[in-house]
Coordinates of C-alpha atoms in Angstrom, one line a residue:
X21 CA 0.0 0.0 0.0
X22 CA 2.7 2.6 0.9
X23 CA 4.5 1.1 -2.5
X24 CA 1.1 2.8 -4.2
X25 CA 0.9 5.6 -2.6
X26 CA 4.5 6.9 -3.3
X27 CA 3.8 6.0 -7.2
X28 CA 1.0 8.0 -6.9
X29 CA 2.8 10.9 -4.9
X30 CA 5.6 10.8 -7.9
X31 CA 2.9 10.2 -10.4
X32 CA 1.3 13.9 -9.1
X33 CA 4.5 15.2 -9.2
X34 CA 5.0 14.7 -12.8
X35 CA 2.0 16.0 -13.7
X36 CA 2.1 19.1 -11.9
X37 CA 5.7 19.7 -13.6
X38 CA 4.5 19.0 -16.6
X39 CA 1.3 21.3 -15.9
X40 CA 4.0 24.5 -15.0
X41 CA 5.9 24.0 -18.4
X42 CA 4.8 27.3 -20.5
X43 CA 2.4 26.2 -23.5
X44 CA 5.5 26.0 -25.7
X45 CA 5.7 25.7 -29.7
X46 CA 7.8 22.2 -30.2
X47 CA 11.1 24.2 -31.2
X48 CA 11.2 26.5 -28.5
X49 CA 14.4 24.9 -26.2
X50 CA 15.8 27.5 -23.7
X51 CA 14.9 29.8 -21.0
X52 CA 15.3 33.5 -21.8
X53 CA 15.3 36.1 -19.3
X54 CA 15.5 40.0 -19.3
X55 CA 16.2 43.1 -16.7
X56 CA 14.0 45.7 -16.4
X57 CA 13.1 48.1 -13.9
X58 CA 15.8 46.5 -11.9
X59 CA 14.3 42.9 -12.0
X60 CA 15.0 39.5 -13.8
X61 CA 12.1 38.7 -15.5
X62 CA 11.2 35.8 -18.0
X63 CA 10.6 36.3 -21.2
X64 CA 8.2 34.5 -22.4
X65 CA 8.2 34.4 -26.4
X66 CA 11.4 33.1 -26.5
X67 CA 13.3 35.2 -29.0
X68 CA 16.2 33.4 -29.5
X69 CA 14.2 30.3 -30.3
X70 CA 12.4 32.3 -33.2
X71 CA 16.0 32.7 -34.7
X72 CA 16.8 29.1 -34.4
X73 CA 13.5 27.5 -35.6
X74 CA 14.1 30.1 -38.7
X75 CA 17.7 29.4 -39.4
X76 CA 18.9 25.9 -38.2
X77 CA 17.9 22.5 -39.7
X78 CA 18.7 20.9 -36.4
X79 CA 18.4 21.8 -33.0
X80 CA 22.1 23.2 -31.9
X81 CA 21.6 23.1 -27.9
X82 CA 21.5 19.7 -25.9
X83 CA 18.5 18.9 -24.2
X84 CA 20.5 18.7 -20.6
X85 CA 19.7 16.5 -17.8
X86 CA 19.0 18.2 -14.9
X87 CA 17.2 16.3 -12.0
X88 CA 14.1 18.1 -10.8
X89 CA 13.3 17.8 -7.1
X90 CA 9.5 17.9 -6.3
X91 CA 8.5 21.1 -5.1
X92 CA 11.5 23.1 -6.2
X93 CA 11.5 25.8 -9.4
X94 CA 13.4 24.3 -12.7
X95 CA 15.6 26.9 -12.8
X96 CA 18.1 24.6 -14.2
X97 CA 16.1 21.9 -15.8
X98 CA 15.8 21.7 -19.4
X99 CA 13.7 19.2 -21.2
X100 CA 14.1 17.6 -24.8
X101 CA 13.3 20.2 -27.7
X102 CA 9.5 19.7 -27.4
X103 CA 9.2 20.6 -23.9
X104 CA 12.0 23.6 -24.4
X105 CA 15.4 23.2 -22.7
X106 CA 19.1 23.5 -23.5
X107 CA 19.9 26.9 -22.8
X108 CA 19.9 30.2 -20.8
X109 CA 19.4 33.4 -22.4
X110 CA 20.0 37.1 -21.1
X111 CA 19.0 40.1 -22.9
X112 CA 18.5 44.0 -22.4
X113 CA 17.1 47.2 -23.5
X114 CA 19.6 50.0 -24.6
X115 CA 18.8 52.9 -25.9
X116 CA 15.4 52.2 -27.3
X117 CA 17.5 49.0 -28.8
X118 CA 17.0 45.1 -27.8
X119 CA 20.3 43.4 -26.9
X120 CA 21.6 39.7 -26.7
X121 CA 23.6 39.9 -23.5
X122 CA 24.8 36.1 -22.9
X123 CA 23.8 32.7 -23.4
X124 CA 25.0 29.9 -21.5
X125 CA 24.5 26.2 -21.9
X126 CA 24.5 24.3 -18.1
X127 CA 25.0 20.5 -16.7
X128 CA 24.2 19.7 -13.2
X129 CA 26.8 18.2 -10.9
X130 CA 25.6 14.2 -10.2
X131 CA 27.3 14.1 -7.0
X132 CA 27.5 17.2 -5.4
X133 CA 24.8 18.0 -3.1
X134 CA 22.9 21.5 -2.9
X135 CA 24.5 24.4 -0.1
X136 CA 22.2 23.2 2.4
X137 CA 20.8 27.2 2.7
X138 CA 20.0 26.5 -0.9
X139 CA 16.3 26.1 -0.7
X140 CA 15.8 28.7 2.4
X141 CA 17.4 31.5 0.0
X142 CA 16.4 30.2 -2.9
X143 CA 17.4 33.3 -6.0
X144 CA 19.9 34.2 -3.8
X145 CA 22.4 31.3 -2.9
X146 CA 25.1 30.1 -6.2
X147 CA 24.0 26.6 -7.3
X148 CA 27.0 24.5 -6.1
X149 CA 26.1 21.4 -8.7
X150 CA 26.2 24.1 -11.6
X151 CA 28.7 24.5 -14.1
X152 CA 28.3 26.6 -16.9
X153 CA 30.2 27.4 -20.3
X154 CA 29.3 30.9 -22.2
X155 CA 28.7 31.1 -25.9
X156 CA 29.5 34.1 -27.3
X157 CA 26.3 35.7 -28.3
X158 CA 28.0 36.5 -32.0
X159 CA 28.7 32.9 -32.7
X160 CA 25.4 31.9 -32.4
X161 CA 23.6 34.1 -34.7
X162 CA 26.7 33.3 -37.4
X163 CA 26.7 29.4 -36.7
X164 CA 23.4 28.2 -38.4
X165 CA 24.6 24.9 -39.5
X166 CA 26.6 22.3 -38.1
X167 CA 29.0 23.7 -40.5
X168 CA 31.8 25.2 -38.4
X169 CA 32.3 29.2 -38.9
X170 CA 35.2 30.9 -37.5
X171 CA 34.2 34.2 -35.0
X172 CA 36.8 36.8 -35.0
X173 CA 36.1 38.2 -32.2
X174 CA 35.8 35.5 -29.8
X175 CA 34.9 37.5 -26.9
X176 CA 31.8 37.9 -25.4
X177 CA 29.8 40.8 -25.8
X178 CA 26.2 42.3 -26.2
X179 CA 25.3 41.8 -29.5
X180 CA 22.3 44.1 -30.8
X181 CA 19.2 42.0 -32.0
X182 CA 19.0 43.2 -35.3
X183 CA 17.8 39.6 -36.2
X184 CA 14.3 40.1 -34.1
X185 CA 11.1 41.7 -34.9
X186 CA 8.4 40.6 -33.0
X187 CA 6.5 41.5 -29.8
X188 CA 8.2 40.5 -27.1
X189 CA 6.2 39.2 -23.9
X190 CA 8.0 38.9 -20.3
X191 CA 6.7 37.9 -16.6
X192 CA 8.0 40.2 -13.8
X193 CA 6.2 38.1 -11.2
X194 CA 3.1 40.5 -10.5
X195 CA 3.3 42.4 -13.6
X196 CA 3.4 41.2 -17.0
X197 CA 4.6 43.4 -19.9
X198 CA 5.1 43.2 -24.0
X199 CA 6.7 45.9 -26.4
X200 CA 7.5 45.6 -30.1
X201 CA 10.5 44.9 -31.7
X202 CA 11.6 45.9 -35.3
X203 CA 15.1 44.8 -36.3
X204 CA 16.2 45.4 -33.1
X205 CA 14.8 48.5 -32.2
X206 CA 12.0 49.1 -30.2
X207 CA 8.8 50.6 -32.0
X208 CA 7.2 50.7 -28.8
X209 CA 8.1 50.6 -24.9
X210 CA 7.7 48.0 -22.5
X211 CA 3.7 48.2 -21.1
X212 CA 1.7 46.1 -19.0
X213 CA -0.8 43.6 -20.8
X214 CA -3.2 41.3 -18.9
X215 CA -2.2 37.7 -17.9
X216 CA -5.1 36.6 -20.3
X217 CA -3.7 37.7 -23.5
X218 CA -0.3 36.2 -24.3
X219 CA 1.2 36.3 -27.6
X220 CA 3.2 33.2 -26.6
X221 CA 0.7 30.7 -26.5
X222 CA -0.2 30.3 -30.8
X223 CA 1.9 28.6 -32.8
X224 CA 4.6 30.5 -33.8
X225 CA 6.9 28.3 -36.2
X226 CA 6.6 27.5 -39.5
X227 CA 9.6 24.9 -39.5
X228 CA 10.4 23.0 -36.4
X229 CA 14.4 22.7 -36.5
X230 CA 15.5 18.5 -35.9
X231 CA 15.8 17.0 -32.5
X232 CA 19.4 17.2 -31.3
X233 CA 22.4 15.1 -32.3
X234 CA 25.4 14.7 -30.6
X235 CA 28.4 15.3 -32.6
X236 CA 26.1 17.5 -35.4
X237 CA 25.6 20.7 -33.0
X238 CA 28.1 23.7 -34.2
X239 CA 28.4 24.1 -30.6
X240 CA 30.2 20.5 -30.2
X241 CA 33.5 22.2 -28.7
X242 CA 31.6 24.0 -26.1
X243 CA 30.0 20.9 -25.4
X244 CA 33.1 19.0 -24.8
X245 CA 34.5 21.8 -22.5
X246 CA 30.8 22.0 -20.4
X247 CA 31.7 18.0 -19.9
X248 CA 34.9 18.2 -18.7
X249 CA 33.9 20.4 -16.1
X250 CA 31.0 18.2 -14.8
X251 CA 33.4 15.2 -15.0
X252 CA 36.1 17.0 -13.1
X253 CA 33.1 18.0 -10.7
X254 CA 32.2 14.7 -9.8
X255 CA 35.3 12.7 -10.1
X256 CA 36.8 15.3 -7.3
X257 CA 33.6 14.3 -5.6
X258 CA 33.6 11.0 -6.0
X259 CA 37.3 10.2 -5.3
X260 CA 36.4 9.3 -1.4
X261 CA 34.0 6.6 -2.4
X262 CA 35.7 5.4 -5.0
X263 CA 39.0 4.6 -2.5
X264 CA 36.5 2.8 -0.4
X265 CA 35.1 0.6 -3.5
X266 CA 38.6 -0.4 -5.0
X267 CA 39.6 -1.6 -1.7
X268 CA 37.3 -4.6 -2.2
X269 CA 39.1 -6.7 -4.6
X270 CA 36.2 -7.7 -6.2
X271 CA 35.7 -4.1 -8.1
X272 CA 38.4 -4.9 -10.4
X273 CA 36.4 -6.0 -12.8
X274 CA 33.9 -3.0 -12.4
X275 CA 36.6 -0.6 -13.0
X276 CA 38.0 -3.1 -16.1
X277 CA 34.5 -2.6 -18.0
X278 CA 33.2 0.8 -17.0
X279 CA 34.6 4.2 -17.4
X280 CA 32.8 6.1 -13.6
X281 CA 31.9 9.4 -14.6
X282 CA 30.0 9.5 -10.8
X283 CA 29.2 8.3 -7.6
X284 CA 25.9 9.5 -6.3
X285 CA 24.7 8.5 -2.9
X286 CA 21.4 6.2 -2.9
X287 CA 20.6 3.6 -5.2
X288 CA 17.3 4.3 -7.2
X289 CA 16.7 1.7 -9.7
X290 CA 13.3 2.9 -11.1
X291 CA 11.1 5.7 -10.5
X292 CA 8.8 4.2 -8.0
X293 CA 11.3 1.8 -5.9
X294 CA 14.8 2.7 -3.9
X295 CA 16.8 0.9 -2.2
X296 CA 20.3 2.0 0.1
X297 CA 23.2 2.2 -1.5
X298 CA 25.3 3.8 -4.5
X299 CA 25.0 4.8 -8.3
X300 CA 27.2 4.5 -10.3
X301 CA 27.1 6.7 -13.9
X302 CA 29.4 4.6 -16.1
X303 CA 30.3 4.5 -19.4
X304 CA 30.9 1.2 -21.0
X305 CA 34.2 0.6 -23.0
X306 CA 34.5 -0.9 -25.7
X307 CA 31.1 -0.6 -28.8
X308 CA 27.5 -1.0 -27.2
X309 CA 25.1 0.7 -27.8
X310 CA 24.9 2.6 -24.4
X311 CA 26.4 5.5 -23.8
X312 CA 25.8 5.9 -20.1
X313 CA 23.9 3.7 -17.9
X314 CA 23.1 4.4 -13.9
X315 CA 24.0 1.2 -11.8
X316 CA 22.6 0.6 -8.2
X317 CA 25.1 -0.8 -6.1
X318 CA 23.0 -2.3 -2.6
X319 CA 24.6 -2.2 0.3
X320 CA 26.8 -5.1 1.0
X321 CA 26.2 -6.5 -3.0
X322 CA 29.1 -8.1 -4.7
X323 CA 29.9 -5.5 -7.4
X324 CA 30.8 -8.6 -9.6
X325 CA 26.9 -9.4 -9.8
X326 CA 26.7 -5.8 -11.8
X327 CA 29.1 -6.3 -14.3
X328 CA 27.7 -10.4 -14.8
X329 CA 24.5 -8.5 -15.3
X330 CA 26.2 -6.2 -18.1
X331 CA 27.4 -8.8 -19.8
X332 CA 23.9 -10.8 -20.0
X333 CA 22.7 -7.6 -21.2
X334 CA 24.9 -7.1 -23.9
X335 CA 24.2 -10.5 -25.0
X336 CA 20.0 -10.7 -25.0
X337 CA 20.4 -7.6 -26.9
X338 CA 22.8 -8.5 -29.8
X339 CA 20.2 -11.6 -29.6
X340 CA 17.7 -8.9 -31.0
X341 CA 19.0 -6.6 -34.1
X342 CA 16.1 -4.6 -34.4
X343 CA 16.1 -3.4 -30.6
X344 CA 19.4 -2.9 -30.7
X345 CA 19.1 -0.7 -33.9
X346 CA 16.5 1.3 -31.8
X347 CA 18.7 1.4 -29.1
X348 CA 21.8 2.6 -30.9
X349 CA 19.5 5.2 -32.6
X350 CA 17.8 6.3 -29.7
X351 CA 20.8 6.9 -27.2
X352 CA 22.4 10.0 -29.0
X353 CA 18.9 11.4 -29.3
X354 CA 19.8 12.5 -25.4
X355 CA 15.9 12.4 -25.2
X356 CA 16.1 11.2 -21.2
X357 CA 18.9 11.9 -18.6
X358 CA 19.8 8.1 -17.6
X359 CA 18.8 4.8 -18.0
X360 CA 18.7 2.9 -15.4
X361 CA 20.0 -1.6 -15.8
X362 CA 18.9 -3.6 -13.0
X363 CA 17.9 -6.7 -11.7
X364 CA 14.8 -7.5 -9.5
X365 CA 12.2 -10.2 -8.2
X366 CA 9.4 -8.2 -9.3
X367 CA 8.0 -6.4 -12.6
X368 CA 6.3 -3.4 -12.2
X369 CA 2.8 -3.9 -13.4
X370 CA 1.5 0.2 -13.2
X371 CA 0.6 0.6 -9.2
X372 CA 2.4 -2.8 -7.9
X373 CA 5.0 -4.9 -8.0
X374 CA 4.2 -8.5 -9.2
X375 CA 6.5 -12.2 -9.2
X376 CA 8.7 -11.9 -12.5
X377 CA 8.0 -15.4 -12.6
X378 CA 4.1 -15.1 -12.7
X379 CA 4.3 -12.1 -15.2
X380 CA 6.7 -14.1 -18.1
X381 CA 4.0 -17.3 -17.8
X382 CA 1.4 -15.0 -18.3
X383 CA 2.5 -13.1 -21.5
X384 CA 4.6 -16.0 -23.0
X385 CA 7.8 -15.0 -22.5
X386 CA 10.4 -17.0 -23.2
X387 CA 13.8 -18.0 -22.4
X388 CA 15.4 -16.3 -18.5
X389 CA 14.8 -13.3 -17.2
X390 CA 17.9 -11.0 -17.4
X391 CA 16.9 -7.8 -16.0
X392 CA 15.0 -4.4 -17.1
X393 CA 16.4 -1.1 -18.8
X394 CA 14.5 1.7 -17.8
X395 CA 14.5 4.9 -19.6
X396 CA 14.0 8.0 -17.0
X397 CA 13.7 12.1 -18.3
X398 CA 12.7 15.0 -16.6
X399 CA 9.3 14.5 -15.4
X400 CA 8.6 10.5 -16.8
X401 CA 9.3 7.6 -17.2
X402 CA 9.1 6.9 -21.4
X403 CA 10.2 3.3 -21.8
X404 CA 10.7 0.3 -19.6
X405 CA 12.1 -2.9 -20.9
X406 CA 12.2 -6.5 -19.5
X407 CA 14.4 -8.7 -21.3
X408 CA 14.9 -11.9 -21.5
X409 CA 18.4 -14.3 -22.2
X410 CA 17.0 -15.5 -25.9
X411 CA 16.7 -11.9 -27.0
X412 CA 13.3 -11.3 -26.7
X413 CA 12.2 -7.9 -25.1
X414 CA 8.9 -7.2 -22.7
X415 CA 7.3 -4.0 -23.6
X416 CA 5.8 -2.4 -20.2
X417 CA 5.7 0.7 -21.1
X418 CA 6.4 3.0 -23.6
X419 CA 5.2 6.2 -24.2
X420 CA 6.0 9.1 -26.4
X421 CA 5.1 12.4 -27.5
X422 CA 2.1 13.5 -29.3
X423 CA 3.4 13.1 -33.0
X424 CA 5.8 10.7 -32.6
X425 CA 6.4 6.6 -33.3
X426 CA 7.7 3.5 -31.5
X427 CA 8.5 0.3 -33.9
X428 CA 5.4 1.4 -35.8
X429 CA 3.6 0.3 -33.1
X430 CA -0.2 1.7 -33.5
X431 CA -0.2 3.9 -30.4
X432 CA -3.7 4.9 -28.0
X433 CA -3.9 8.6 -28.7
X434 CA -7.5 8.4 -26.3
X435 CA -8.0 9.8 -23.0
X436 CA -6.9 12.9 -20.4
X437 CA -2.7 12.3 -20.8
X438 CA -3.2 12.6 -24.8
X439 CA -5.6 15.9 -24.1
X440 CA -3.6 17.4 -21.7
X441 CA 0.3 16.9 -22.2
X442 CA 0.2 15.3 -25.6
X443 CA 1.4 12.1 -24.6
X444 CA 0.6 8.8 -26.5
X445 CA 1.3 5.4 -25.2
X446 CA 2.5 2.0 -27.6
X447 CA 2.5 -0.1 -23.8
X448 CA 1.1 0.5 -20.2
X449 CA 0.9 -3.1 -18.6
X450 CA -1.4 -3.8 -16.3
X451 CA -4.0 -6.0 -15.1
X452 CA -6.7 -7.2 -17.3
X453 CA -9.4 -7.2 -14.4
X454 CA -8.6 -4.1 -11.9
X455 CA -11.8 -2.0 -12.3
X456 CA -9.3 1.4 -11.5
X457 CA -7.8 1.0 -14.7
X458 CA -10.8 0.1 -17.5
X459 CA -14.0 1.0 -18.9
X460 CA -14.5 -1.6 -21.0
X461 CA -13.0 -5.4 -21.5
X462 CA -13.8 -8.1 -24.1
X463 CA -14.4 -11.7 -23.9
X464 CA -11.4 -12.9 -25.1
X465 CA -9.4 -11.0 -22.4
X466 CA -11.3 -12.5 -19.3
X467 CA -9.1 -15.1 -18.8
X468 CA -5.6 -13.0 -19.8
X469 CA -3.8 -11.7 -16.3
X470 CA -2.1 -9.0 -18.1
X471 CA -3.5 -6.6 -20.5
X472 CA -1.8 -3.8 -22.3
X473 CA 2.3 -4.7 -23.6
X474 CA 3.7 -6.2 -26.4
X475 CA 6.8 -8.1 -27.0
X476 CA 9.6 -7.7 -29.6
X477 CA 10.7 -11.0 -30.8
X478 CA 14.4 -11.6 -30.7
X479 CA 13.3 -12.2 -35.0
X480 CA 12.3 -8.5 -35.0
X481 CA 8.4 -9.7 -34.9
X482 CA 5.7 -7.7 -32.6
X483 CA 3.5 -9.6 -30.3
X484 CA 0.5 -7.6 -29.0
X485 CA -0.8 -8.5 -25.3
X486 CA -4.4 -8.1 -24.9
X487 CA -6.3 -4.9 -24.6
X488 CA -7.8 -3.9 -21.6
X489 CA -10.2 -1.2 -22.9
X490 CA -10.0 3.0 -23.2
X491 CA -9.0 4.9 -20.3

């Protein structure tokens, strides 16, 4: 009972996250801000994103990974291009002219915990997990592909907005305001406007730029250098824990396989579930196609057991070529902040926890249970994978944004999720006879357990589980 309680606790917390993300258009990616009267305020039309949906095929910024914490502001949480995320933006007025100030792109330490005044003087105490690297404002307007154009002036100043005309809406907390802007130059002064009337919430992009790619994004060497700094970050952090680790003999062949980018106290394996004891970040060597995974370590657990489970991993998916396909083409997409490999008794059926054992005689699995891959972002959980030693994969869930695909899987686009925060789902396992989570149920499903997944064959084939009814 408590287990269901703290899913639905997290389940609220999503939601209301979700709920406080400005009605974006799909290319807007950053969070822009501007002084006036003396005050930061938030901009709300975004108008550095107008130049970027305008002039870039793909989205240059990287969709970071900050960890929200339920109740605090995402000041430093930026979500995949869709939601908006990637940088921070600060602009100003000048002499009746509109100025690009500074954009930074951020990362978030995973080891460093917040200056414990942090939440007590909240806007007024530095974020110790922040690093940040500054883009010269010049360099973005002239880098509109991933073609690399040499600045010559390299240093960073205010560069006048000639490239805007629009009308430019911003919050000041109380007050809201809007003035127009014409090649940079203000056509009319900053007034107030009523909550009611925003500009920002129509549509305001004829061409929505790509998601972003690593290694296409003319900002790569920024990139590398806002990396370095968050390694640096949490290896200094981590180097305690890691003496006490390496003193067990047996983490040899944990260090062997894994490069440890962090070491983050508590071990969360899934959304819903924690146990005590350490993550590990880690980057495999060698060619998989992971390009980080977050390990729980329990307390007192033979690290040897981790990298065994690895290694099964890395078999049942070269089993599968099409999931491992996916896999390789979904983990530069950088649309979640970690995946999480582990090993448990239970599946998670929606609100509880049932026997592995009586969920793969139910569905048909086949083959030994390996472990689970669970794919974590900002505010949800996307995808969960089960998979099994013979290749084949257990679809729990999966679900995905509005107007986009998984496998070709015909996805359930009914209901209050779609409505609200445009999500569609390809999987939600569940029961087949709790009355909390149908409307409707057929004949042929009566006698299923299960209802709502589908497997991908280790031959590439789909399997659909039965349908529980509409939401």
């Amino acid at each position: 009972m408590i287990k269901k309680i703290w899913f639905l606790v997290v389940t609220l917390a999503c939601a209301v996250l979700a709920n406080e993300i400005p009605d974006r258009a799909l290319a807007e990616g950053g969070t822009d801000h501007i002084y006036f009267n003396g005050k930061e305020c938030r901009i709300k039309t975004h108008p550095l994103n107008e130049f970027i949906a305008k002039y870039y095929a793909e989205w240059p910024f990287r969709p970071s990974s900050a960890r929200p914490a339920y109740g605090s502001p995402p000041l430093y949480t930026y979500f995949i291009p869709e939601d908006g995320g990637g940088y921070l933006a600060y602009w100003s007025i000048r002499d009746s002219s509109l100025y690009l100030d500074s954009v930074t792109i951020n990362s978030v330490s995973l080891t460093v915990p917040l200056d414990r005044n942090f939440h007590i003087h909240y806007g007024k105490v530095k974020d110790n997990r922040i690093v940040s690297v500054n883009i010269p404002p010049q360099e973005i307007v002239l880098n509109t592909s991933a073609e690399k154009r040499i600045v010559k002036n390299k240093k960073s100043e205010p560069l006048f907005a000639d490239f805007v005309s629009d009308t430019i809406e911003f919050d000041c907390g109380i007050m809201e305001y809007d003035f127009v802007v014409n090649n940079g130059h203000l056509s009319s002064f900053p007034q107030v406007i009523s909550k009611s009337n925003w500009v920002g919430k129509r549509n305001r992009y004829e061409i929505i730029p790509k998601p972003y790619r690593d290694f296409s994004s003319p900002f790569e060497n920024y990139y590398k250098i806002l990396d370095s700094l968050r390694i640096a970050l949490d290896m200094k952090n981590s180097e305690e824990l890691l003496v006490q680790f390496r003193a067990d003999s047996r983490f040899k062949w944990f260090d062997k396989l894994f490069n440890i980018n962090a070491v983050d106290l508590g071990y969360e394996f899934s959304l819903y579930f924690h146990d005590e004891g350490h993550s590990f970040y880690v980057s495999p060597k060698g060619d998989t196609p992971f390009k980080e995974l977050l390990l729980g370590l329990k307390l007192d657990e033979n690290p040897a057991e981790l990298v065994k489970l690895f290694l099964r991993t890395i078999m049942a998916v070269r089993k599968n070529p099409s999931f491992e396909k996916w896999l390789r083409y979904k983990m530069p997409l950088m649309n979640y902040y970690q995946v999480h490999l582990g090993h448990s008794d239970s599946i998670v059926v929606l609100l509880e926890a049932v026997d592995k054992d009586r969920v793969w005689k139910d569905v048909g699995m086949e083959g030994q249970y390996v472990g689970a891959l669970c794919f974590v972002n900002s505010v949800s959980t996307p995808y969960e994978f089960i998979l099994s030693d013979n290749g084949d994969v257990l679809v729990t869930w999966a679900e995905i944004s509005k107007d986009g695909s998984f496998y070709d899987v015909p996805v359930d686009k009914k209901g209050f999720l779609y409505e609200k925060f445009r999500m569609a789902f390809a999987a939600r396992m569940k029961r087949c006879n709790d009355p909390n989570f149908r409307t409707k149920q057929t004949a042929s499903n009566m006698n299923a357990l299960f209802c709502d997944y589908l497997i991908i064959r280790h031959d590439g084939t789909i399997e659909y589980g039965p349908k529980s009814g509409d939401l």
